Short mmCIF file of C-alpha atoms in Angstrom, two decimals:
data_model
loop_
_atom_site.label_atom_id
_atom_site.label_comp_id
_atom_site.label_asym_id
_atom_site.label_seq_id
_atom_site.Cartn_x
_atom_site.Cartn_y
_atom_site.Cartn_z
CA MET M 1 8.81 54.00 -16.69
CA THR M 2 5.49 52.89 -15.21
CA SER M 3 5.07 49.18 -14.48
CA ARG M 4 2.36 47.50 -16.46
CA PRO M 5 -0.74 46.29 -14.60
CA ALA M 6 -0.56 42.72 -13.34
CA GLY M 7 -1.85 40.18 -15.82
CA SER M 8 -2.80 36.52 -15.87
CA LEU M 9 0.77 35.24 -15.50
CA ALA M 10 1.41 37.28 -12.37
CA GLY M 11 -2.01 36.28 -11.02
CA ALA M 12 -1.17 32.62 -11.61
CA ALA M 13 2.04 33.11 -9.63
CA ALA M 14 0.01 34.63 -6.80
CA GLY M 15 -2.36 31.65 -6.89
CA LEU M 16 0.52 29.18 -6.74
CA ALA M 17 2.07 31.05 -3.82
CA GLY M 18 -1.29 31.03 -2.07
CA VAL M 19 -1.78 27.26 -2.37
CA GLY M 20 1.83 26.85 -1.29
CA ALA M 21 1.04 28.81 1.87
CA PHE M 22 -2.01 26.60 2.39
CA LEU M 23 0.06 23.42 2.16
CA GLY M 24 3.00 24.74 4.16
CA VAL M 25 1.04 26.10 7.11
CA ALA M 26 -1.24 23.04 7.14
CA GLU M 27 1.77 20.70 7.10
CA LEU M 28 3.22 22.51 10.10
CA ALA M 29 -0.12 22.43 11.94
CA ALA M 30 -0.41 18.68 11.24
CA ALA M 31 2.47 18.19 13.67
CA VAL M 32 -0.15 18.76 16.37
CA THR M 33 -3.01 16.68 14.95
CA GLY M 34 -1.10 13.92 13.15
CA PRO M 35 0.28 13.23 9.66
CA GLY M 36 -3.08 11.96 8.40
CA SER M 37 -4.52 15.47 8.80
CA ALA M 38 -2.06 17.06 6.35
CA PRO M 39 -4.10 18.11 3.27
CA ALA M 40 -2.13 16.21 0.64
CA VAL M 41 -2.40 12.98 2.64
CA ALA M 42 -6.04 13.51 3.59
CA ILE M 43 -7.12 14.32 0.04
CA GLY M 44 -5.01 11.46 -1.35
CA GLN M 45 -6.52 8.92 1.06
CA ALA M 46 -10.02 10.15 0.21
CA ALA M 47 -9.18 9.76 -3.48
CA ILE M 48 -8.03 6.18 -2.88
CA ALA M 49 -11.27 5.34 -1.08
CA ARG M 50 -13.35 6.69 -3.96
CA THR M 51 -11.27 5.43 -6.88
CA PRO M 52 -13.01 2.80 -9.05
CA GLU M 53 -11.51 -0.67 -8.76
CA TRP M 54 -10.46 -0.76 -12.42
CA LEU M 55 -8.43 2.42 -11.92
CA LYS M 56 -6.81 1.06 -8.75
CA GLN M 57 -5.81 -2.09 -10.59
CA PHE M 58 -4.47 0.02 -13.48
CA ALA M 59 -2.30 1.98 -11.03
CA ILE M 60 -0.98 -1.16 -9.34
CA THR M 61 -0.29 -2.85 -12.67
CA HIS M 62 1.48 0.11 -14.30
CA PHE M 63 3.09 1.87 -11.34
CA GLY M 64 3.56 -1.00 -8.90
CA GLU M 65 4.83 0.10 -5.50
CA ASN M 66 5.24 3.64 -6.88
CA ASP M 67 1.47 4.05 -7.11
CA LYS M 68 1.35 6.14 -3.93
CA THR M 69 4.10 8.44 -5.18
CA VAL M 70 2.19 8.91 -8.43
CA LEU M 71 -0.98 9.72 -6.49
CA LYS M 72 0.79 12.30 -4.33
CA ILE M 73 2.30 13.94 -7.41
CA THR M 74 -1.14 13.95 -9.04
CA VAL M 75 -2.65 15.70 -6.01
CA TYR M 76 0.06 18.36 -5.98
CA VAL M 77 -0.16 18.95 -9.73
CA ALA M 78 -3.97 19.21 -9.60
CA LEU M 79 -3.76 21.72 -6.75
CA ALA M 80 -1.12 23.74 -8.59
CA LEU M 81 -3.10 23.91 -11.83
CA ALA M 82 -6.30 24.88 -10.04
CA ALA M 83 -4.47 27.51 -7.97
CA ALA M 84 -2.83 29.03 -11.03
CA ALA M 85 -6.15 29.27 -12.85
CA VAL M 86 -7.96 30.74 -9.85
CA GLY M 87 -5.13 33.21 -9.19
CA ALA M 88 -5.15 34.42 -12.79
CA LEU M 89 -8.91 34.86 -12.69
CA GLY M 90 -8.91 36.47 -9.26
CA VAL M 91 -6.31 39.14 -10.00
CA ARG M 92 -7.97 40.14 -13.28
CA THR M 93 -11.57 40.26 -12.08
CA ARG M 94 -12.65 39.85 -8.46
CA ARG M 95 -10.72 38.61 -5.47
CA TRP M 96 -13.81 36.84 -4.11
CA VAL M 97 -13.27 34.16 -6.77
CA ALA M 98 -9.92 33.23 -5.23
CA LEU M 99 -11.26 33.48 -1.70
CA ALA M 100 -14.23 31.28 -2.53
CA ALA M 101 -11.92 28.71 -4.13
CA THR M 102 -9.78 28.73 -0.97
CA GLY M 103 -12.89 28.04 1.07
CA VAL M 104 -13.83 25.11 -1.15
CA LEU M 105 -10.32 23.67 -0.86
CA ALA M 106 -10.42 24.04 2.91
CA GLY M 107 -13.81 22.32 3.03
CA VAL M 108 -12.73 19.38 0.86
CA SER M 109 -9.48 18.93 2.77
CA SER M 110 -11.14 19.22 6.19
CA LEU M 111 -13.86 16.74 5.25
CA SER M 112 -11.26 14.31 3.88
CA ALA M 113 -9.23 14.56 7.08
CA THR M 114 -12.09 14.24 9.56
CA THR M 115 -13.79 11.32 7.82
CA ARG M 116 -10.74 9.07 8.07
CA PRO M 117 -11.58 6.09 10.30
CA ASP M 118 -8.96 7.03 12.89
CA ALA M 119 -9.62 10.81 12.89
CA SER M 120 -11.36 13.33 15.13
CA LEU M 121 -12.74 16.80 14.42
CA ALA M 122 -9.33 18.20 15.37
CA ALA M 123 -8.03 16.83 12.05
CA ALA M 124 -9.75 19.77 10.32
CA PHE M 125 -7.49 22.28 12.12
CA PRO M 126 -4.51 22.15 9.67
CA SER M 127 -6.73 22.70 6.61
CA LEU M 128 -8.59 25.61 8.20
CA LEU M 129 -5.38 27.27 9.37
CA GLY M 130 -3.82 26.73 5.96
CA ALA M 131 -6.86 28.32 4.30
CA VAL M 132 -6.52 31.41 6.52
CA ALA M 133 -2.87 31.71 5.50
CA ALA M 134 -3.69 31.30 1.79
CA ALA M 135 -6.58 33.77 1.83
CA GLY M 136 -4.66 36.32 3.88
CA GLY M 137 -1.65 36.05 1.63
CA PHE M 138 -3.71 36.52 -1.53
CA VAL M 139 -5.53 39.54 -0.09
CA LEU M 140 -2.26 41.18 0.88
CA LEU M 141 -0.76 40.47 -2.52
CA THR M 142 -3.69 41.96 -4.40
CA ARG M 143 -4.55 44.78 -2.03
CA PRO M 144 -3.90 47.65 -4.49
CA ARG M 145 -6.93 47.99 -6.80
CA GLN M 146 -6.67 47.26 -10.47
CA LEU M 147 -7.94 49.75 -13.03
CA ASN M 148 -8.34 52.44 -10.32
CA GLU M 149 -11.26 50.46 -8.91
CA PRO M 150 -12.72 51.79 -5.64
CA ALA M 151 -12.80 49.35 -2.72
CA GLY M 152 -16.56 49.36 -2.50
CA ALA M 153 -16.90 47.95 -6.01
CA GLU M 154 -15.55 44.58 -4.97
CA PHE M 155 -17.32 44.27 -1.67
CA PRO M 156 -20.73 45.99 -1.93
CA GLY M 157 -21.84 47.87 1.18
CA LEU M 158 -18.36 49.08 2.10
CA PRO M 159 -17.57 52.77 1.65
CA ALA M 160 -15.68 53.57 -1.50
CA ALA M 161 -11.98 54.35 -1.07
CA PRO M 162 -9.96 56.84 -3.07
CA ASP M 163 -8.66 55.52 -6.37
CA ARG M 164 -5.38 53.65 -6.14
CA PRO M 165 -2.81 52.94 -8.81
CA PRO M 166 -3.23 49.70 -10.67
CA LEU M 167 -1.42 46.68 -9.17
CA SER M 168 1.86 46.28 -11.05
CA ARG M 169 3.17 43.00 -12.35
CA ARG M 170 6.47 43.54 -10.53
CA GLN M 171 4.74 44.18 -7.19
CA LEU M 172 2.68 41.03 -7.50
CA LEU M 173 5.59 38.84 -8.56
CA VAL M 174 7.81 40.09 -5.73
CA GLY M 175 5.02 39.55 -3.24
CA ALA M 176 4.28 36.09 -4.65
CA GLY M 177 7.95 35.17 -4.37
CA SER M 178 8.01 36.21 -0.72
CA LEU M 179 4.87 34.21 0.01
CA ALA M 180 6.30 31.20 -1.83
CA ALA M 181 9.47 31.39 0.28
CA PHE M 182 7.31 31.46 3.41
CA ALA M 183 5.35 28.47 2.11
CA ALA M 184 8.50 26.47 1.39
CA ALA M 185 9.93 27.22 4.83
CA THR M 186 6.78 26.22 6.70
CA TYR M 187 6.35 23.08 4.61
CA ALA M 188 9.94 21.97 5.23
CA LEU M 189 9.62 22.72 8.94
CA GLY M 190 6.33 20.85 9.06
CA ARG M 191 7.76 17.78 7.32
CA GLU M 192 10.74 17.66 9.65
CA THR M 193 8.55 18.16 12.73
CA LEU M 194 6.21 15.37 11.60
CA ARG M 195 9.18 13.08 10.96
CA ARG M 196 10.56 13.67 14.43
CA THR M 197 7.26 13.66 16.30
CA TYR M 198 5.58 10.66 14.70
CA ASN M 199 8.52 8.31 14.66
CA ALA M 200 8.84 4.81 16.12
CA VAL M 201 12.38 4.12 14.92
CA SER M 202 13.85 4.03 18.44
CA SER M 203 10.95 1.84 19.60
CA ARG M 204 11.64 -0.71 16.87
CA ALA M 205 15.39 -0.59 17.51
CA ALA M 206 14.79 -1.48 21.16
CA VAL M 207 12.84 -4.67 20.35
CA ARG M 208 14.61 -7.91 21.19
CA LEU M 209 12.73 -10.79 19.65
CA PRO M 210 12.58 -13.95 21.78
CA ARG M 211 13.64 -17.28 20.37
CA PRO M 212 10.69 -19.22 18.97
CA THR M 213 9.49 -22.22 20.91
CA SER M 214 8.91 -23.93 17.57
CA ARG M 215 10.45 -23.32 14.14
CA THR M 216 10.59 -25.09 10.80
CA PRO M 217 14.04 -26.65 10.35
CA ASP M 218 16.23 -25.27 7.59
CA VAL M 219 16.31 -27.48 4.51
CA PRO M 220 19.27 -27.48 2.10
CA GLY M 221 18.67 -27.18 -1.61
CA THR M 222 15.72 -24.76 -1.56
CA GLY M 223 17.19 -22.63 -4.34
CA PHE M 224 19.02 -22.82 -7.65
CA ASP M 225 22.02 -20.78 -8.72
CA VAL M 226 20.32 -19.34 -11.79
CA PRO M 227 20.77 -15.64 -12.67
CA GLY M 228 17.41 -13.89 -12.64
CA LEU M 229 15.68 -16.50 -10.47
CA ALA M 230 14.10 -15.21 -7.26
CA PRO M 231 15.70 -16.47 -4.03
CA TYR M 232 13.74 -18.90 -1.88
CA VAL M 233 13.57 -16.35 0.97
CA THR M 234 12.71 -12.85 -0.18
CA PRO M 235 14.81 -10.15 1.57
CA ASN M 236 12.75 -7.65 3.54
CA SER M 237 13.93 -4.80 1.31
CA GLU M 238 12.63 -6.62 -1.79
CA PHE M 239 9.36 -7.94 -0.37
CA TYR M 240 6.38 -6.51 -2.24
CA ARG M 241 4.22 -3.84 -0.65
CA VAL M 242 0.62 -3.22 -1.68
CA ASP M 243 -1.62 -1.23 0.67
CA THR M 244 -3.60 2.01 0.79
CA ALA M 245 -1.47 3.90 3.35
CA LEU M 246 -0.01 7.11 1.91
CA VAL M 247 1.85 7.61 5.20
CA VAL M 248 3.31 4.48 6.78
CA PRO M 249 1.93 4.27 10.35
CA GLN M 250 4.46 4.73 13.14
CA VAL M 251 3.21 2.79 16.18
CA SER M 252 5.50 2.45 19.19
CA THR M 253 5.64 -0.75 21.20
CA GLU M 254 5.29 1.24 24.43
CA THR M 255 1.80 2.46 23.56
CA TYR M 256 0.73 -0.50 21.43
CA ARG M 257 -2.49 -2.26 22.40
CA LEU M 258 -4.37 -5.06 20.62
CA LYS M 259 -8.05 -5.21 21.53
CA ILE M 260 -9.93 -8.47 20.94
CA HIS M 261 -13.69 -8.35 21.38
CA GLY M 262 -17.00 -9.20 19.74
CA MET M 263 -18.31 -12.75 19.79
CA VAL M 264 -15.95 -13.90 22.53
CA GLU M 265 -16.38 -15.00 26.14
CA ARG M 266 -13.51 -12.98 27.61
CA PRO M 267 -12.70 -9.74 25.73
CA ARG M 268 -9.10 -8.72 26.32
CA THR M 269 -6.54 -6.12 25.40
CA PHE M 270 -2.91 -7.20 24.95
CA SER M 271 0.24 -5.10 25.09
CA PHE M 272 3.17 -5.77 22.78
CA GLN M 273 5.19 -7.26 25.62
CA GLU M 274 2.34 -9.59 26.54
CA LEU M 275 2.39 -10.94 22.99
CA LEU M 276 6.17 -11.40 23.11
CA ASP M 277 5.81 -13.34 26.36
CA MET M 278 3.55 -15.92 24.70
CA PRO M 279 4.91 -19.03 22.94
CA LEU M 280 6.18 -17.92 19.52
CA ILE M 281 6.50 -19.92 16.32
CA GLU M 282 8.65 -19.24 13.25
CA ARG M 283 7.43 -20.47 9.88
CA PRO M 284 8.31 -19.85 6.22
CA ILE M 285 5.16 -18.58 4.52
CA THR M 286 4.60 -17.30 1.00
CA MET M 287 2.25 -14.33 0.69
CA ILE M 288 0.52 -13.13 -2.48
CA CYS M 289 -1.49 -10.01 -3.21
CA VAL M 290 -4.81 -10.52 -4.96
CA SER M 291 -3.70 -7.81 -7.42
CA ASN M 292 -0.92 -10.07 -8.68
CA PRO M 293 -1.50 -10.83 -12.37
CA VAL M 294 -0.42 -14.14 -13.84
CA GLY M 295 3.37 -14.11 -13.70
CA GLY M 296 3.32 -10.92 -11.61
CA PRO M 297 5.73 -9.61 -8.95
CA TYR M 298 3.42 -9.19 -5.94
CA ILE M 299 4.52 -12.34 -4.16
CA GLY M 300 7.22 -13.06 -1.60
CA ASN M 301 8.38 -15.76 0.78
CA ALA M 302 9.62 -14.87 4.27
CA ARG M 303 10.28 -16.49 7.63
CA TRP M 304 7.66 -15.04 9.97
CA LEU M 305 7.85 -15.05 13.76
CA GLY M 306 4.68 -14.65 15.79
CA VAL M 307 2.06 -15.82 18.24
CA PRO M 308 -0.21 -18.56 16.89
CA LEU M 309 -3.52 -16.89 16.20
CA ALA M 310 -5.37 -19.98 17.44
CA HIS M 311 -3.65 -19.61 20.82
CA VAL M 312 -4.77 -16.00 21.22
CA LEU M 313 -8.32 -16.89 20.19
CA ASP M 314 -8.36 -19.67 22.78
CA LEU M 315 -7.48 -17.10 25.45
CA VAL M 316 -10.57 -15.02 24.67
CA GLY M 317 -12.93 -17.94 24.03
CA VAL M 318 -14.54 -17.61 20.61
CA ARG M 319 -18.28 -18.27 20.50
CA SER M 320 -19.56 -20.98 18.18
CA ALA M 321 -21.58 -18.60 15.97
CA ALA M 322 -18.53 -16.51 15.01
CA GLU M 323 -17.22 -16.99 11.48
CA GLN M 324 -15.09 -13.93 10.67
CA ILE M 325 -11.98 -12.39 12.20
CA PHE M 326 -12.61 -8.70 11.47
CA MET M 327 -9.26 -6.89 11.79
CA THR M 328 -8.57 -3.15 11.91
CA SER M 329 -5.22 -1.43 11.44
CA SER M 330 -4.02 1.70 13.20
CA ASP M 331 -4.94 3.78 10.14
CA GLY M 332 -8.47 2.38 9.91
CA MET M 333 -8.04 -0.24 7.18
CA THR M 334 -10.30 -3.25 7.75
CA ILE M 335 -9.62 -6.82 6.65
CA GLY M 336 -11.88 -9.81 7.25
CA ALA M 337 -10.40 -13.30 7.54
CA ASP M 338 -12.22 -16.62 7.65
CA LEU M 339 -12.15 -17.90 11.24
CA GLN M 340 -11.63 -21.45 10.02
CA SER M 341 -8.33 -20.45 8.35
CA ALA M 342 -6.94 -19.55 11.79
CA THR M 343 -8.12 -22.68 13.56
CA ASP M 344 -7.68 -25.53 11.04
CA GLY M 345 -4.06 -26.29 11.93
CA ARG M 346 -2.23 -24.02 9.49
CA PRO M 347 0.35 -21.69 11.14
CA ALA M 348 -1.78 -18.53 11.13
CA MET M 349 -0.14 -15.99 13.43
CA LEU M 350 0.08 -12.50 14.84
CA ALA M 351 3.53 -11.82 13.42
CA VAL M 352 6.10 -9.69 15.22
CA GLY M 353 9.18 -10.63 13.20
CA MET M 354 10.17 -11.07 9.57
CA ASN M 355 13.35 -12.81 8.41
CA GLY M 356 15.00 -12.58 11.81
CA GLU M 357 14.22 -8.96 12.67
CA PRO M 358 11.26 -6.96 13.98
CA LEU M 359 8.69 -6.25 11.27
CA PRO M 360 9.74 -3.40 8.97
CA PHE M 361 7.43 -0.38 9.23
CA GLU M 362 6.20 -0.93 5.67
CA HIS M 363 5.22 -4.49 6.54
CA GLY M 364 3.24 -3.82 9.70
CA PHE M 365 5.44 -3.04 12.72
CA PRO M 366 4.81 -3.81 15.48
CA VAL M 367 2.15 -6.51 14.83
CA ARG M 368 0.43 -7.86 11.74
CA ALA M 369 -1.59 -10.92 10.79
CA VAL M 370 -0.18 -13.65 8.55
CA ILE M 371 -2.45 -16.50 7.41
CA PRO M 372 -1.05 -19.03 4.89
CA GLY M 373 -3.08 -19.87 1.82
CA VAL M 374 -5.21 -16.70 1.72
CA TYR M 375 -4.67 -13.62 -0.43
CA GLY M 376 -3.49 -10.65 1.60
CA TYR M 377 -6.68 -8.60 1.30
CA ALA M 378 -8.52 -11.28 3.31
CA SER M 379 -5.83 -12.22 5.80
CA ALA M 380 -2.82 -9.94 6.16
CA CYS M 381 -3.81 -6.91 8.22
CA LYS M 382 -0.77 -4.71 8.91
CA TRP M 383 -0.40 -2.36 11.92
CA LEU M 384 -3.04 -4.50 13.62
CA VAL M 385 -4.73 -2.91 16.66
CA ASP M 386 -8.23 -4.41 16.80
CA ILE M 387 -9.79 -7.84 16.26
CA GLU M 388 -13.53 -8.35 16.39
CA LEU M 389 -14.99 -11.84 16.17
CA THR M 390 -18.17 -11.55 14.14
CA THR M 391 -20.09 -12.87 11.14
CA TYR M 392 -19.81 -11.99 7.46
CA ALA M 393 -23.38 -10.72 7.51
CA ALA M 394 -22.65 -8.29 10.35
CA ARG M 395 -19.39 -6.75 9.11
CA ARG M 396 -17.98 -6.18 5.62
CA ALA M 397 -14.30 -5.35 5.30
CA TYR M 398 -12.82 -2.65 3.08
CA TRP M 399 -12.19 -4.73 -0.05
CA VAL M 400 -15.38 -6.75 0.31
CA GLN M 401 -17.34 -3.48 0.26
CA ARG M 402 -15.69 -2.86 -3.11
CA GLY M 403 -16.81 -6.12 -4.64
CA TYR M 404 -14.02 -8.56 -3.81
CA ALA M 405 -14.94 -12.03 -2.57
CA PRO M 406 -15.24 -12.39 1.24
CA LYS M 407 -13.10 -15.53 1.20
CA ALA M 408 -9.98 -15.69 -0.93
CA PRO M 409 -7.97 -18.94 -1.02
CA ILE M 410 -4.79 -18.56 -3.07
CA LYS M 411 -4.96 -20.27 -6.46
CA LEU M 412 -2.49 -22.78 -7.87
CA GLU M 413 -0.06 -20.72 -9.98
CA SER M 414 3.45 -20.65 -11.44
CA ARG M 415 5.77 -18.07 -12.95
CA ILE M 416 8.71 -17.87 -15.35
CA ASP M 417 11.46 -15.66 -13.92
CA THR M 418 14.06 -16.27 -16.61
CA PRO M 419 14.35 -15.77 -19.52
CA VAL M 420 12.42 -12.51 -19.42
CA PRO M 421 9.84 -11.64 -22.10
CA PHE M 422 11.33 -10.71 -25.48
CA ALA M 423 14.80 -11.86 -24.44
CA GLN M 424 17.38 -12.21 -27.23
CA LEU M 425 19.07 -15.60 -26.73
CA ARG M 426 21.83 -17.57 -28.40
CA ARG M 427 21.12 -21.04 -29.73
CA GLY M 428 22.13 -23.90 -27.48
CA PRO M 429 21.51 -24.67 -23.79
CA VAL M 430 19.20 -22.19 -22.01
CA THR M 431 18.05 -22.49 -18.40
CA VAL M 432 14.37 -21.71 -17.93
CA ALA M 433 13.51 -21.14 -14.27
CA GLY M 434 10.87 -19.73 -11.98
CA SER M 435 8.60 -20.47 -9.05
CA ALA M 436 5.28 -22.25 -8.38
CA TRP M 437 2.94 -22.10 -5.41
CA HIS M 438 -0.22 -23.39 -3.82
CA PRO M 439 0.21 -22.56 -0.11
CA THR M 440 -1.13 -25.10 2.42
CA VAL M 441 -1.27 -27.72 -0.37
CA GLY M 442 2.22 -27.67 -1.88
CA ILE M 443 3.70 -28.25 -5.34
CA ALA M 444 4.27 -31.80 -6.64
CA SER M 445 5.62 -31.01 -10.11
CA VAL M 446 6.17 -28.25 -12.66
CA GLU M 447 6.06 -28.67 -16.43
CA VAL M 448 7.29 -26.50 -19.28
CA ARG M 449 6.54 -26.60 -22.98
CA VAL M 450 7.77 -24.78 -26.07
CA ASP M 451 5.48 -23.53 -28.84
CA GLY M 452 2.52 -25.57 -27.63
CA GLY M 453 4.41 -28.90 -27.78
CA SER M 454 4.65 -31.67 -25.23
CA TRP M 455 4.94 -30.83 -21.55
CA ARG M 456 8.37 -31.53 -20.05
CA LYS M 457 9.04 -31.96 -16.34
CA ALA M 458 11.22 -29.39 -14.65
CA ALA M 459 13.64 -30.06 -11.81
CA LEU M 460 12.30 -28.91 -8.44
CA ALA M 461 14.17 -27.38 -5.52
CA GLU M 462 13.45 -28.55 -1.98
CA VAL M 463 10.91 -26.75 0.23
CA GLU M 464 10.67 -26.24 3.98
CA SER M 465 6.89 -26.61 4.05
CA ALA M 466 3.78 -26.75 1.91
CA ASP M 467 3.11 -23.11 2.83
CA THR M 468 5.88 -21.77 0.59
CA TRP M 469 6.53 -21.45 -3.08
CA ARG M 470 8.78 -23.95 -4.85
CA LEU M 471 11.55 -22.98 -7.25
CA TRP M 472 12.08 -24.92 -10.46
CA ARG M 473 14.36 -25.03 -13.52
CA TRP M 474 14.39 -26.72 -16.91
CA GLN M 475 17.18 -27.09 -19.43
CA TRP M 476 16.16 -26.19 -22.97
CA HIS M 477 18.18 -26.68 -26.13
CA ALA M 478 17.15 -23.52 -27.96
CA LEU M 479 17.00 -23.44 -31.74
CA PRO M 480 16.90 -20.26 -33.89
CA GLY M 481 13.56 -18.55 -34.23
CA THR M 482 10.85 -16.94 -32.14
CA HIS M 483 9.51 -19.23 -29.45
CA THR M 484 6.84 -19.21 -26.72
CA LEU M 485 7.71 -20.79 -23.39
CA GLU M 486 4.81 -21.79 -21.13
CA VAL M 487 4.69 -23.20 -17.60
CA ARG M 488 2.11 -25.02 -15.47
CA ALA M 489 2.16 -26.47 -11.96
CA ILE M 490 0.57 -29.55 -10.41
CA ASP M 491 -0.12 -29.56 -6.67
CA ARG M 492 0.15 -32.39 -4.18
CA ASP M 493 -3.56 -33.12 -4.47
CA GLY M 494 -3.13 -33.76 -8.20
CA HIS M 495 -4.77 -30.55 -9.42
CA ILE M 496 -3.35 -29.05 -12.62
CA GLN M 497 -2.99 -25.29 -12.90
CA SER M 498 -5.89 -23.83 -14.85
CA ALA M 499 -5.34 -22.50 -18.34
CA ILE M 500 -8.51 -20.39 -18.13
CA GLU M 501 -7.55 -16.74 -17.99
CA LYS M 502 -9.35 -14.66 -15.37
CA PRO M 503 -8.59 -11.15 -14.06
CA VAL M 504 -7.55 -10.41 -10.49
CA PHE M 505 -11.04 -9.15 -9.61
CA PRO M 506 -12.87 -10.49 -7.61
CA ASN M 507 -10.76 -13.31 -6.11
CA GLY M 508 -7.40 -13.55 -7.87
CA ALA M 509 -6.10 -14.08 -11.40
CA SER M 510 -5.76 -17.43 -13.12
CA GLY M 511 -4.11 -18.64 -16.31
CA ARG M 512 -0.64 -19.80 -17.31
CA ASP M 513 2.45 -17.65 -17.50
CA SER M 514 4.29 -17.56 -20.82
CA VAL M 515 7.10 -15.60 -22.41
CA VAL M 516 8.10 -15.01 -26.00
CA VAL M 517 11.84 -15.08 -26.78
CA THR M 518 13.99 -14.86 -29.89
CA VAL M 519 16.90 -17.23 -30.47
CA SER M 520 19.66 -16.45 -32.98
#
């Protein structure tokens, strides 16, 4: 029995195998040029840079810390769908369609890789090599002519070849399977090579953090034993992560350098060991992401160990006209902090430790900035490698270019941790509990009300400093029905938390957290 000519389904399989070869070979080649040059990462980072702010906020709100995983999956699915369509079209009409599409993919991927802030022209190499593999594989798969077509018909100017049998579906599927196996093998080898080559695990494990010369004394009674209530100190594994890095940078302490320049008298470059040799402080500091909605999860309190930022700035001699600390991470992210926030007495620091251990990779190892009282997008540069003292007019950081406010003091806020929204409760005593914060100012009191009634004072836990959140609880005698619980905080300056609801853009959300529960 004669095999039927290859159709759209077999062509789609060939297209998928071809894009698999592109990704696999490029992933392996990225072991030479760095993980940021791998096509999926390069295209994903370019997509992040060009995504409208409303869509970014949608992703953070709905996917949380899984937003990067969702983006990667989206990139892979989009590539697969496009490859299947192009393969089906190419095998049924002209191969040049598939080859042209491969060229476009290579161009987009190369441009995305080479325009990263930390990239060179060499970053285009993986995409170009992957495109050669994909194009070559597709040509080999579809070499027999369909419909007895002479070779010269597809590429004008070439001499016509004798008629060949139509390409069979079985031939194409077997060939596509072989190419897919090759793609999977190269991709797996590439991933493992990247993991082993660009890895600072041993470097982090070798770090021995010095004892701080100054630390905030431990204070008893900073928490309440209430199920569902966040602990006073957030464990590293539970601390929120919001950034734009699809691949977490791996920077070793041996090669680490921090350059400080710009509007300074004595530009300097510091090694990691030089920073460790300076006087270190340890302070509990609560950090909040500007993307945190009212009552949201993107907040955490940790004990940070680091060099006082004011001390480092004194070493380089900041000029009087400077007003912005323009920070750059190892992956090119830029964050601009108000110079005054590092020199007004608050414990702003170049952090090297978090909760008694070297910084986790996801939170900036080996060095990051921590400035109390400022949203992370305007203070908390992770994987910090460059500081330029400048003005706001001269340099605009990443988020400021996208419309966020240059300066971002954290707003007075509070949150209900328990009961959770739409909880089903039994009548009788119910503990309502949560947290409140206004870093650098501190919380004086927290009040709760039910169904818009009178405000009732909650009991407050102790705090180690004004730079941290404060936990609270309130005992409620719940009666049957559907009820709305609402919370507000009052800071030590007497300011009452605003009830005016504002979105996170451009300088942080405001409003009062509330939950609806049902009591039976």
